[in-house]
Short mmCIF file of C-alpha atoms and ligand atoms in Angstrom, two decimals:
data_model
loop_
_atom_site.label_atom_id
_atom_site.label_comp_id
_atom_site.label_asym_id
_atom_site.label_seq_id
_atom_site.Cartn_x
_atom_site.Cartn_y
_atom_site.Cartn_z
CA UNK A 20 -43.56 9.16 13.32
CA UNK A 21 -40.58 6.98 12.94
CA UNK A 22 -38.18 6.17 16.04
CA UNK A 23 -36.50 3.63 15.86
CA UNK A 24 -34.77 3.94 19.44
CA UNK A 25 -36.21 2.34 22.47
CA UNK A 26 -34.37 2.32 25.69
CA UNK A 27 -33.79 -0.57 28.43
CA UNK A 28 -31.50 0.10 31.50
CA UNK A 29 -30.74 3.28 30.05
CA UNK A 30 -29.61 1.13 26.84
CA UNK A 31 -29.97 2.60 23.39
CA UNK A 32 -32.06 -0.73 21.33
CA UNK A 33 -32.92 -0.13 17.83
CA UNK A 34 -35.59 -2.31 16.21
CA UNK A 35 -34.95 -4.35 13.10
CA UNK A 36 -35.98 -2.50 9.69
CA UNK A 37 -37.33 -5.78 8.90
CA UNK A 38 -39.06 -8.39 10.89
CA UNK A 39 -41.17 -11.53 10.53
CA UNK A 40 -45.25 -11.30 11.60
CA UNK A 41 -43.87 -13.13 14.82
CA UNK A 42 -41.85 -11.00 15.71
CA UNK A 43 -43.68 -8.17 15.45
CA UNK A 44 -46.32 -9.67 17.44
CA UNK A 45 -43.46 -10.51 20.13
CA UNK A 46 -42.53 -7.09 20.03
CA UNK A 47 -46.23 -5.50 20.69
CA UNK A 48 -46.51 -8.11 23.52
CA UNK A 49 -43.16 -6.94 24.91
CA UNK A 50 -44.39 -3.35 24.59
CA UNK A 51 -47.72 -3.62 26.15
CA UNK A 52 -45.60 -4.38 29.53
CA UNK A 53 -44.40 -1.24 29.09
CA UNK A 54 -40.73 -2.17 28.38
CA UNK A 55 -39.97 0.37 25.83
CA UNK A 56 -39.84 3.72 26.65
CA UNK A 57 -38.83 7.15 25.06
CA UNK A 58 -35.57 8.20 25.88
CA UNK A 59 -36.75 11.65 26.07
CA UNK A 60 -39.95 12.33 27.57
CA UNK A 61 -39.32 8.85 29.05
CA UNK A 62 -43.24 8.13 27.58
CA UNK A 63 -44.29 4.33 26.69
CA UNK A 64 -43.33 3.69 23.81
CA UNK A 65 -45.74 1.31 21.41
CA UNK A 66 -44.73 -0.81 18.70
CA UNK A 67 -46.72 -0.47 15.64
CA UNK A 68 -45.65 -2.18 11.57
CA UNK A 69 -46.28 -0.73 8.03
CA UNK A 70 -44.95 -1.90 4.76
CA UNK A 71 -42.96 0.96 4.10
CA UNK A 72 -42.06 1.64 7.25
CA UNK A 73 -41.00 -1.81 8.76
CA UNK A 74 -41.46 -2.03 12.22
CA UNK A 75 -41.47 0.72 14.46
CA UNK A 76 -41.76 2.96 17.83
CA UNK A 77 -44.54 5.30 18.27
CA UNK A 78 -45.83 7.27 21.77
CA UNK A 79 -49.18 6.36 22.03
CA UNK A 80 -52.02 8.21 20.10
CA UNK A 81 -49.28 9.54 17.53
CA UNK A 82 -48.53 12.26 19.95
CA UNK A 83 -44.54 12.49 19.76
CA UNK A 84 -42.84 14.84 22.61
CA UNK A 85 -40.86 17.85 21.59
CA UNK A 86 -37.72 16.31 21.47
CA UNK A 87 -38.60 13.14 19.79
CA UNK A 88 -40.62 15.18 17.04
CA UNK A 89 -36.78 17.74 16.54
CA UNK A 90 -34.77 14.56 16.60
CA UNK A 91 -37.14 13.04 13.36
CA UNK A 92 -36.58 16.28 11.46
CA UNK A 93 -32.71 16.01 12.19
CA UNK A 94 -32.81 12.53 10.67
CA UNK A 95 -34.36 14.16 7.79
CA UNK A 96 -31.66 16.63 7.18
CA UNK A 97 -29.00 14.24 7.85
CA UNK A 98 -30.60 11.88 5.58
CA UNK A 99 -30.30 14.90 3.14
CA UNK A 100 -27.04 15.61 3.50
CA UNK A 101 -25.48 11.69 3.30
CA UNK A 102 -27.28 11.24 0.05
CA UNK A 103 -24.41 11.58 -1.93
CA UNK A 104 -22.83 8.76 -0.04
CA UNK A 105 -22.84 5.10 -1.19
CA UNK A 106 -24.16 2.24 0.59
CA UNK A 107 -20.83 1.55 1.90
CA UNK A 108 -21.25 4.49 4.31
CA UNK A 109 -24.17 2.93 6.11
CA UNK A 110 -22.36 0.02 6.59
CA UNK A 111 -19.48 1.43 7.78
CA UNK A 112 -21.00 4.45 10.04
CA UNK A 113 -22.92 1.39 12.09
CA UNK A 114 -19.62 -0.67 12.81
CA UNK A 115 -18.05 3.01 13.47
CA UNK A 116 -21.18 2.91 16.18
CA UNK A 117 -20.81 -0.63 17.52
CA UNK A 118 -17.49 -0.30 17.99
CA UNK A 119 -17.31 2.97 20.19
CA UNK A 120 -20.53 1.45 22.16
CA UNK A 121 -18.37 -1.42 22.76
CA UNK A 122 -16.00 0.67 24.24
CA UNK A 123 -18.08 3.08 25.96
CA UNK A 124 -19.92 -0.11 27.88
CA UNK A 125 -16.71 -0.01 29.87
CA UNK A 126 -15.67 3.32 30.31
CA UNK A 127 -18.18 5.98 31.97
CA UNK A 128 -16.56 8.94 30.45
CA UNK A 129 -17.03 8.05 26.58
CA UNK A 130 -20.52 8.74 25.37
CA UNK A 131 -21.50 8.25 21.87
CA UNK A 132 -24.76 8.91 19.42
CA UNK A 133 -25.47 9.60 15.91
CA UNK A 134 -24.61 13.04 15.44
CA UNK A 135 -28.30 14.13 13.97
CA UNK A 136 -29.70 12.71 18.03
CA UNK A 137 -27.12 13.74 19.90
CA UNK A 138 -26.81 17.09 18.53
CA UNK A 139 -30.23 18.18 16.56
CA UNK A 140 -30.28 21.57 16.16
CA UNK A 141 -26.86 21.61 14.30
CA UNK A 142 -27.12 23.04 10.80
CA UNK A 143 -24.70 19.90 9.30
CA UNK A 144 -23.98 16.43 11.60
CA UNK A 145 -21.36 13.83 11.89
CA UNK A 146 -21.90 10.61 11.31
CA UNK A 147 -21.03 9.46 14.79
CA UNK A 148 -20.71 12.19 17.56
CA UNK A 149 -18.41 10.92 20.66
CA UNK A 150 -17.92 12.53 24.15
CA UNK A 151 -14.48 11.50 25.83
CA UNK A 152 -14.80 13.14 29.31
CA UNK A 153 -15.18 17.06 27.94
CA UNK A 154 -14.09 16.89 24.80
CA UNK A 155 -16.35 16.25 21.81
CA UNK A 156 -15.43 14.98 18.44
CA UNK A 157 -17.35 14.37 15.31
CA UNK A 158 -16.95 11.30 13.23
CA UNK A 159 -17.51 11.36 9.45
CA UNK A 160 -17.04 8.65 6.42
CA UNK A 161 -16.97 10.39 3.59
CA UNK A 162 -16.97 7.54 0.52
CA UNK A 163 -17.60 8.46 -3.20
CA UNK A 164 -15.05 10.65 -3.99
CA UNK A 165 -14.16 11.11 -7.49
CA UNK A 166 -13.02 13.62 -9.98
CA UNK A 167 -16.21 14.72 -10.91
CA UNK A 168 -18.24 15.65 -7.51
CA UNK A 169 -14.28 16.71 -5.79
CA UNK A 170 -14.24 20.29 -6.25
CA UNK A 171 -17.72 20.25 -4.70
CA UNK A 172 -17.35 17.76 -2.19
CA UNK A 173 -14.28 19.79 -1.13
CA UNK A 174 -16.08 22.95 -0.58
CA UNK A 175 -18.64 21.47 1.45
CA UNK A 176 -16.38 19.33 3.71
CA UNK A 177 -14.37 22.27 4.38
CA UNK A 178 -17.29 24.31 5.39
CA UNK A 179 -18.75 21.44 7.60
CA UNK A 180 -14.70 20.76 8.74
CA UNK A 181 -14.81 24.58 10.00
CA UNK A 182 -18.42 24.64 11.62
CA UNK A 183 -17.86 21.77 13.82
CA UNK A 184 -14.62 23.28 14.77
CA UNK A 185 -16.69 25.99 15.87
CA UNK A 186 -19.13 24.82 17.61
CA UNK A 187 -16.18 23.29 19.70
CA UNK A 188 -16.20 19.83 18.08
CA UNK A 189 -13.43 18.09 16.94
CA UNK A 190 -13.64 16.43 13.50
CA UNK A 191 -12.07 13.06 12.40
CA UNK A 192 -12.88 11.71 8.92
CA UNK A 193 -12.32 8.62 7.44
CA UNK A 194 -12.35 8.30 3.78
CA UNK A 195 -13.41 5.29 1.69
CA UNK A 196 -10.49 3.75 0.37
CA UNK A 197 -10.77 2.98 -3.68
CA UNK A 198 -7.32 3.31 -5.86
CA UNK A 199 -4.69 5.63 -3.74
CA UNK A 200 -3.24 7.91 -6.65
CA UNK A 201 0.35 6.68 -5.94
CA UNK A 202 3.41 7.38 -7.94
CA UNK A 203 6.13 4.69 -6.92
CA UNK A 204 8.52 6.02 -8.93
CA UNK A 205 8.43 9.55 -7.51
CA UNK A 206 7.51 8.70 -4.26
CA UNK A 207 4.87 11.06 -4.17
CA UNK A 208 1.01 10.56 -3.73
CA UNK A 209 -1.51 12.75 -5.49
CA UNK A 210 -4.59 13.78 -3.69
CA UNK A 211 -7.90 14.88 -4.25
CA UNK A 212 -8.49 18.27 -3.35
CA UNK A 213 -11.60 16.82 -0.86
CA UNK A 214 -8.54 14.32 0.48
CA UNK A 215 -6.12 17.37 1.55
CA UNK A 216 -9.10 19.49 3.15
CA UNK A 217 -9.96 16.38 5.44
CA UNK A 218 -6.28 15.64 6.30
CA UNK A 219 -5.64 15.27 9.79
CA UNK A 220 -3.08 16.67 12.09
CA UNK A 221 -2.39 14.42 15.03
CA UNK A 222 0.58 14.20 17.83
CA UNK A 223 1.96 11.46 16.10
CA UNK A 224 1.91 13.59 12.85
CA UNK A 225 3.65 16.01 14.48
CA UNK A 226 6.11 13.41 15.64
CA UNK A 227 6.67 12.50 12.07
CA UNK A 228 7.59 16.03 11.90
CA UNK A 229 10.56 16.18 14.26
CA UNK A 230 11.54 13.18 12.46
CA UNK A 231 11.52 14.46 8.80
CA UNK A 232 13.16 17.55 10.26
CA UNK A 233 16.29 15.74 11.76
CA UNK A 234 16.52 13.73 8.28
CA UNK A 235 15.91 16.71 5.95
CA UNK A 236 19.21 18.15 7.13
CA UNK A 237 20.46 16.53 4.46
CA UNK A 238 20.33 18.65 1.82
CA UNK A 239 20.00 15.65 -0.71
CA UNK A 240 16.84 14.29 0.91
CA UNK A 241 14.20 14.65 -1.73
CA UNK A 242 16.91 13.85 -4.25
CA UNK A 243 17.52 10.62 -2.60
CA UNK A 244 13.72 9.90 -3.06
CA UNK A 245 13.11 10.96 -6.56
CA UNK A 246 10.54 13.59 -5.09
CA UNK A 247 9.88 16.43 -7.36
CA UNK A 248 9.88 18.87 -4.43
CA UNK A 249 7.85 22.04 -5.00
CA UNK A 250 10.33 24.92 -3.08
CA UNK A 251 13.31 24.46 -2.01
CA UNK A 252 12.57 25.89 1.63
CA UNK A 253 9.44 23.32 2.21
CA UNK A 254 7.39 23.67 5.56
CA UNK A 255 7.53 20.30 7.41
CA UNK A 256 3.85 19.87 8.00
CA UNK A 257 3.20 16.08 7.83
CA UNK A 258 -0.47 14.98 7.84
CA UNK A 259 -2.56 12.09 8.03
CA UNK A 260 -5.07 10.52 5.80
CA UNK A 261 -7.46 7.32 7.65
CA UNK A 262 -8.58 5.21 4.38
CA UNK A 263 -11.50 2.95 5.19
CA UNK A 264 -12.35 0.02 3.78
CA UNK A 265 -13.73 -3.84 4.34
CA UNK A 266 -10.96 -6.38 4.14
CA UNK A 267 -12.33 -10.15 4.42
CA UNK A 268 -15.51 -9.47 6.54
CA UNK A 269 -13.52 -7.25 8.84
CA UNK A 270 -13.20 -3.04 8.84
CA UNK A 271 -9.71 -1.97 8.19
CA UNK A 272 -8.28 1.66 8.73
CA UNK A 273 -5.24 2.42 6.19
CA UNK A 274 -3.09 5.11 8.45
CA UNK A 275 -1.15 7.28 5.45
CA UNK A 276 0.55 9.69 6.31
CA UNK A 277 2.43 12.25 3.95
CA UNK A 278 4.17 15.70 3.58
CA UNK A 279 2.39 18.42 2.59
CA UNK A 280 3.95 19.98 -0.41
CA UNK A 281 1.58 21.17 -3.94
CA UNK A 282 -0.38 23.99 -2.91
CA UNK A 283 -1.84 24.05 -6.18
CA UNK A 284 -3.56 21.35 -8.58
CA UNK A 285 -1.87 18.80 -8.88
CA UNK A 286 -1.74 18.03 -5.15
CA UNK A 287 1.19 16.18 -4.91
CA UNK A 288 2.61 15.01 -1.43
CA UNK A 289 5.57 13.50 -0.18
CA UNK A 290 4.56 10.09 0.52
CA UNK A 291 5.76 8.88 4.05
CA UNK A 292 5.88 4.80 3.33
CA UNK A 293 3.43 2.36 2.33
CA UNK A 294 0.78 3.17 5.62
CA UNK A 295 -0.18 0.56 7.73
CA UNK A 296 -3.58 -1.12 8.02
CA UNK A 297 -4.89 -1.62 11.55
CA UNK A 298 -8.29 -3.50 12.65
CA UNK A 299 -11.10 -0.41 13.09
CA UNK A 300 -11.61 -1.14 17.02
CA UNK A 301 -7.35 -0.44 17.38
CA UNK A 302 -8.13 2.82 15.09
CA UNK A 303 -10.64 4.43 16.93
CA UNK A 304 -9.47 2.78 20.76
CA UNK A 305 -10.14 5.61 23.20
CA UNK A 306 -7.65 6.93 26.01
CA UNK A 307 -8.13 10.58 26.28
CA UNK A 308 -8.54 11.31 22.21
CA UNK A 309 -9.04 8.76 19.97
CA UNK A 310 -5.71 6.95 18.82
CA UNK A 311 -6.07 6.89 15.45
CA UNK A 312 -2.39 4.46 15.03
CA UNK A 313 -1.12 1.53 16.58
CA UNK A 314 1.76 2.59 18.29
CA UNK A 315 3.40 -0.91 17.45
CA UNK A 316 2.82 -0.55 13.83
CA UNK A 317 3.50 2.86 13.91
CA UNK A 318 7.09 2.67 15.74
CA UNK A 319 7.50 -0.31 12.61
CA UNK A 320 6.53 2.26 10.63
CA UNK A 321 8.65 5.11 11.13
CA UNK A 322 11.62 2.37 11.40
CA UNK A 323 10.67 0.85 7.98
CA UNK A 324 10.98 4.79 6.60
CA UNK A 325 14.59 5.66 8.02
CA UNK A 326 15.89 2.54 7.00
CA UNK A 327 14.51 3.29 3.68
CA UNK A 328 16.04 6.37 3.49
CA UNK A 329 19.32 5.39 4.92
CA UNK A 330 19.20 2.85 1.89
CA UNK A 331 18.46 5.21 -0.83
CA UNK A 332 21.10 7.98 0.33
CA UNK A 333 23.45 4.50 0.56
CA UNK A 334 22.43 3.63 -3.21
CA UNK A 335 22.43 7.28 -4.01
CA UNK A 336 26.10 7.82 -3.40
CA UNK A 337 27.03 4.02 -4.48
CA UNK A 338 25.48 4.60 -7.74
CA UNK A 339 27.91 8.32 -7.80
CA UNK A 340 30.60 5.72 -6.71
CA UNK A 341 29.71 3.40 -9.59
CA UNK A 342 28.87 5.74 -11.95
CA UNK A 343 32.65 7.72 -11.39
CA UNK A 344 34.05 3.86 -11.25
CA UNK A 345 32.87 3.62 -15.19
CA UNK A 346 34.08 7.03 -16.38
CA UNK A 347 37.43 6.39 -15.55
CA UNK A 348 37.43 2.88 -16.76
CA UNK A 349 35.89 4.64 -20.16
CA UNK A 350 38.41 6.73 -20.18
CA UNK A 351 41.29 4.49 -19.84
CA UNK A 352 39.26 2.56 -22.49
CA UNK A 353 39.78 5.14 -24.50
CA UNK A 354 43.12 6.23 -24.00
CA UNK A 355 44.20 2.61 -25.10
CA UNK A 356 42.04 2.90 -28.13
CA UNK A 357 43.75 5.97 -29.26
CA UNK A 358 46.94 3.98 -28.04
CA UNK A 359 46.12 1.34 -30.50
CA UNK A 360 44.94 3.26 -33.54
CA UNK A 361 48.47 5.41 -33.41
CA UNK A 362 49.80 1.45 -33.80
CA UNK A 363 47.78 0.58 -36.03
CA UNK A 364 48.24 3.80 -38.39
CA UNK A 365 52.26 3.32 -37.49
CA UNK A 366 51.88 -0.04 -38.83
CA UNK A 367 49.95 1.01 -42.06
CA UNK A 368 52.42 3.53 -42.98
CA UNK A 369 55.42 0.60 -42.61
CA UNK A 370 53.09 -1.62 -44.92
CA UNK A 371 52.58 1.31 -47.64
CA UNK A 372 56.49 2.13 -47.51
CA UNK A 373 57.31 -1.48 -47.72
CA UNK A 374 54.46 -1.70 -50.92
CA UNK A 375 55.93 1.35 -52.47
CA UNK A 376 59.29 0.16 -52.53
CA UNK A 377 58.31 -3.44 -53.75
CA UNK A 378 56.59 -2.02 -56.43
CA UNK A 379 59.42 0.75 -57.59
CA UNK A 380 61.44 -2.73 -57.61
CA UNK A 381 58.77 -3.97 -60.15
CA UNK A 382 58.20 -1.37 -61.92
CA UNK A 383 62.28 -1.58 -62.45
CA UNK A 384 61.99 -4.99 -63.72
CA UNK A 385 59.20 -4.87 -66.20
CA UNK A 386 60.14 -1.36 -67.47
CA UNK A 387 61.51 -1.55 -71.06
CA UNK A 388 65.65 -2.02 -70.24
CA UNK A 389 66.50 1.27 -72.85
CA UNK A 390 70.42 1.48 -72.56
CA UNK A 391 73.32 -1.16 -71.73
CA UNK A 392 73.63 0.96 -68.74
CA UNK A 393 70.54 0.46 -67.12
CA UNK A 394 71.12 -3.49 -68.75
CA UNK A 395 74.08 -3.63 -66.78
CA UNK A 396 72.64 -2.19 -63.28
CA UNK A 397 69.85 -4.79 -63.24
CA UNK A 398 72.15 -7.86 -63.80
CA UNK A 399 74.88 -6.29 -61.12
CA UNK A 400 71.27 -6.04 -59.06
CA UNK A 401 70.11 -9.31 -59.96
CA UNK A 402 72.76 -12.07 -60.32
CA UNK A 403 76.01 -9.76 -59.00
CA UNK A 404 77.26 -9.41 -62.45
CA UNK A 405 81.33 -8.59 -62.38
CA UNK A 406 83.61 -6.91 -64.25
CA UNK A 407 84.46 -9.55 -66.36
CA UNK A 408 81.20 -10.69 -67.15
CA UNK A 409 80.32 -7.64 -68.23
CA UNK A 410 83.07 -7.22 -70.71
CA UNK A 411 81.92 -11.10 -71.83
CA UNK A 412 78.17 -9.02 -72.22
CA UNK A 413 79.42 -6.54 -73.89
CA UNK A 414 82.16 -8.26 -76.64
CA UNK A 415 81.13 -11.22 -77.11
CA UNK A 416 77.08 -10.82 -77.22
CA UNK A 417 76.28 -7.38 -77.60
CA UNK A 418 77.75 -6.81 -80.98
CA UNK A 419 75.97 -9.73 -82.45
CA UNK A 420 72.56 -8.94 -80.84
CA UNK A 421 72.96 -5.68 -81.40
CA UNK A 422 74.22 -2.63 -79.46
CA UNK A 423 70.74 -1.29 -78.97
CA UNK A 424 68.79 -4.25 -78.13
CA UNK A 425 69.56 -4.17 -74.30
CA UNK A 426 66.09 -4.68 -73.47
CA UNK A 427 66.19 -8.51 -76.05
CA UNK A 428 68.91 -9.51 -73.25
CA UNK A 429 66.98 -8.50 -70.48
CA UNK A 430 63.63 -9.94 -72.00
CA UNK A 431 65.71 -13.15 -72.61
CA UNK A 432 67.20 -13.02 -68.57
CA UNK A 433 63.77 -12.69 -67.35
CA UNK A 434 61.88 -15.17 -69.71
CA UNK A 435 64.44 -17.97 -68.52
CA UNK A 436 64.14 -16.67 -65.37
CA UNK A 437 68.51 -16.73 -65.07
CA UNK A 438 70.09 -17.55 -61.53
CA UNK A 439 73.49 -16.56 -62.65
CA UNK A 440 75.67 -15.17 -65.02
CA UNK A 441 76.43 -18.79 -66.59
CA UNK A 442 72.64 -19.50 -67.33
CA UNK A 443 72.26 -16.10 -68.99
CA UNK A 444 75.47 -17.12 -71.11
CA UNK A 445 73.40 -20.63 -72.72
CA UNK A 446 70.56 -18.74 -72.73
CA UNK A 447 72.12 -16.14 -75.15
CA UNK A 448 74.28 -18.70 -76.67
CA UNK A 449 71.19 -20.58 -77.71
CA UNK A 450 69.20 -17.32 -79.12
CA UNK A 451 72.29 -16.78 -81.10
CA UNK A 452 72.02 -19.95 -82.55
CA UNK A 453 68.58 -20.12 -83.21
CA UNK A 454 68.03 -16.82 -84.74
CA UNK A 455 71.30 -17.55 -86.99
CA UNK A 456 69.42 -20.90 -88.45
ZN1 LIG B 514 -40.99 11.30 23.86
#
């Protein structure tokens, strides 16, 4: 029979799981002066080694009291139960233990055990069972928790949650910290169904809750946050998760608290902050309940949050400011537009009028000229023909051109490209002339 307890001054010692041929020697030697004892039936204790076994207690001739013999078949169970775990659990559940020794070496009322020997004949155990004056809590690491085993891991933590509750023990659990299912951009954080089953509810979380209550009078709140709320008329009911993990060679507890909001799959939750990471032995320090929060981080904390939120509902209405700011300057943007096209279409009508009437003018100068009359407008038009010009035109040229060739003078006026009455007169002159050769 295994025990790996021994006790000096009423001091819990455990052996090594491993030790040298030495030292297992030194150890016989030590218990043949009867040093070790059983801390039950208070029987010497003697130190015997086997290779699967390592070293170990035994009472002498095998014979193992009552106690000692319930407490081995509580390890069993436990053992049982924490096989799920990884080895990250052992590690952490024995820091978990140092530390609250530590603390119980200087205060008489805290007592502390593993939960299978302080408490065998429970049906499930804590990791770590504590005693602070009358009060008893039970201390649990739960690590491993993924998609696959979480609907099953939930059930049974609940259960276990509920029977140490009734059997008047208080449970804390801490949960091995891997990737936190965070969405920034919705400040929300989605959790496992295990995750919201094992959720605390401390004083301080019910602090938080005064807090968000004051704030959430503004009606805009979740707006300001980008939280997809689930109901409008959401119970404040803020909760805390304790993420554990190693950080450089030291235990670290990540305090995270949230709001309470899904109440189906997926669990979504308001996400109060970023946390805040505090050394194990400040996690689990001791006054009359454990502390679970560092009240300097945590009054850093709660500061960091409303000044958060007083900066998004600042952005929130600067960006309505901003965003009204550019409407109006689109719309006067696009009242001058329209301002400029009317121009610009005023304009393009004067062009097209000023076009058409250029090119009537044209059209009147390279139409055929088919009467005298129309002979005589163009000149009076062109060069300011008089009255006595055109009674030169019309006796001295016409009849020898011809009275029906208007449109050979006006071919003539605009081949020679006439600036006056005069010009026209050689220019005719000299067609006369030529045409009489
Ligand atoms: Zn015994």
């Amino acid at each position: 029979m295994r025990e790996a307890l021994h006790v000096i001054d009423n001091e819990l010692y455990k052996l090594p799981y491993s030790a040298t041929k030495e030292e297992v020697n030194n150890f016989k030697k030590l218990a043949d002066k009867d040093i070790f004892q059983c801390p039950h039936c208070k029987a010497k204790l003697i130190v015997k080694y086997g290779d699967t076994k390592g070293i170990y207690f035994s009472h002498q001739h095998s014979e193992a009291c009552e106690e000692s013999r319930k407490i081995d078949q509580a390890e069993k169970r436990y053992r049982r139960q924490i096989e799920r775990e990884t080895s990250v659990h052992n590690t952490i559940q024995a820091i978990l233990h140092d530390e609250i020794s530590n603390q119980a070496k200087n205060n008489t009322m805290i007592k502390v055990d593993y939960g299978f020997r302080a408490k065998p004949d429970l049906k499930e155990f804590p990791d770590i069972w504590v005693k602070v004056a009358d009060r008893e809590f039970a201390l649990s690491v739960i690590t491993n928790v993924n998609s696959l085993v979480d609907n099953k891991l939930s059930n049974t933590i609940s259960k276990r949650h509920q029977y140490f509750l009734e059997q008047g023990i208080e449970p804390i659990w801490f949960v091995e910290k891997k990737e936190q299912a965070i969405e920034r951009e919705k400040n929300s954080i989605v959790l496992w169904d295990a995750e919201l089953t094992i959720a605390a509810k401390t004083n301080q979380d019910r602090e938080w809750d005064s807090l968000l209550a004051s704030l959430m009078k503004d009606t805009m709140f979740f707006k300001y946050f980008n939280y997809p709320v689930s109901t409008e008329n959401i119970a404040i009911d803020v909760l805390s998760m304790y993420y554990i993990y190693s950080n450089e060679d030291r235990i670290v507890v990540k305090v995270q608290r949230f709001l309470k909001d899904h109440l189906v799959k997926p669990y979504r939750a308001f996400l109060l902050g970023d946390g805040y990471e505090i050394p194990f032995s400040d996690a689990v320090l001791i006054k009359n309940e454990f502390l679970l929060r560092n009240p300097t981080l945590e009054a850093q904390y709660q500061n960091e949050f409303i000044q958060k939120f007083k900066q998004l509902q600042f952005d929130f209405y600067e960006q309505q400011r901003i965003e009204k700011k550019r409407q109006q300057q689109e719309e006067e943007k696009r009242q001058k537009l329209m301002q400029q096209r009317l121009e610009q279409e005023e304009q393009r009508r004067k062009i097209l009028k000023q076009i058409s009437e250029q090119k009537l003018n044209s059209n009147l100068e390279t139409m055929r000229v088919s009467s005298y009359d129309s002979l005589k407008l163009l000149l009076k038009k062109r060069i300011g023909l008089t009255q006595s010009q055109q009674m030169e035109l019309w006796t001295t040229f016409m009849p020898v051109i011809g009275y029906k060739n208007s449109d050979v003078v006006w071919d003539l006026f605009v081949k020679h490209d006439c600036k006056s009455f005069g010009e026209l007169r050689t220019v005719l002159q000299n067609f006369i002339s030529t045409r009489n050769k």
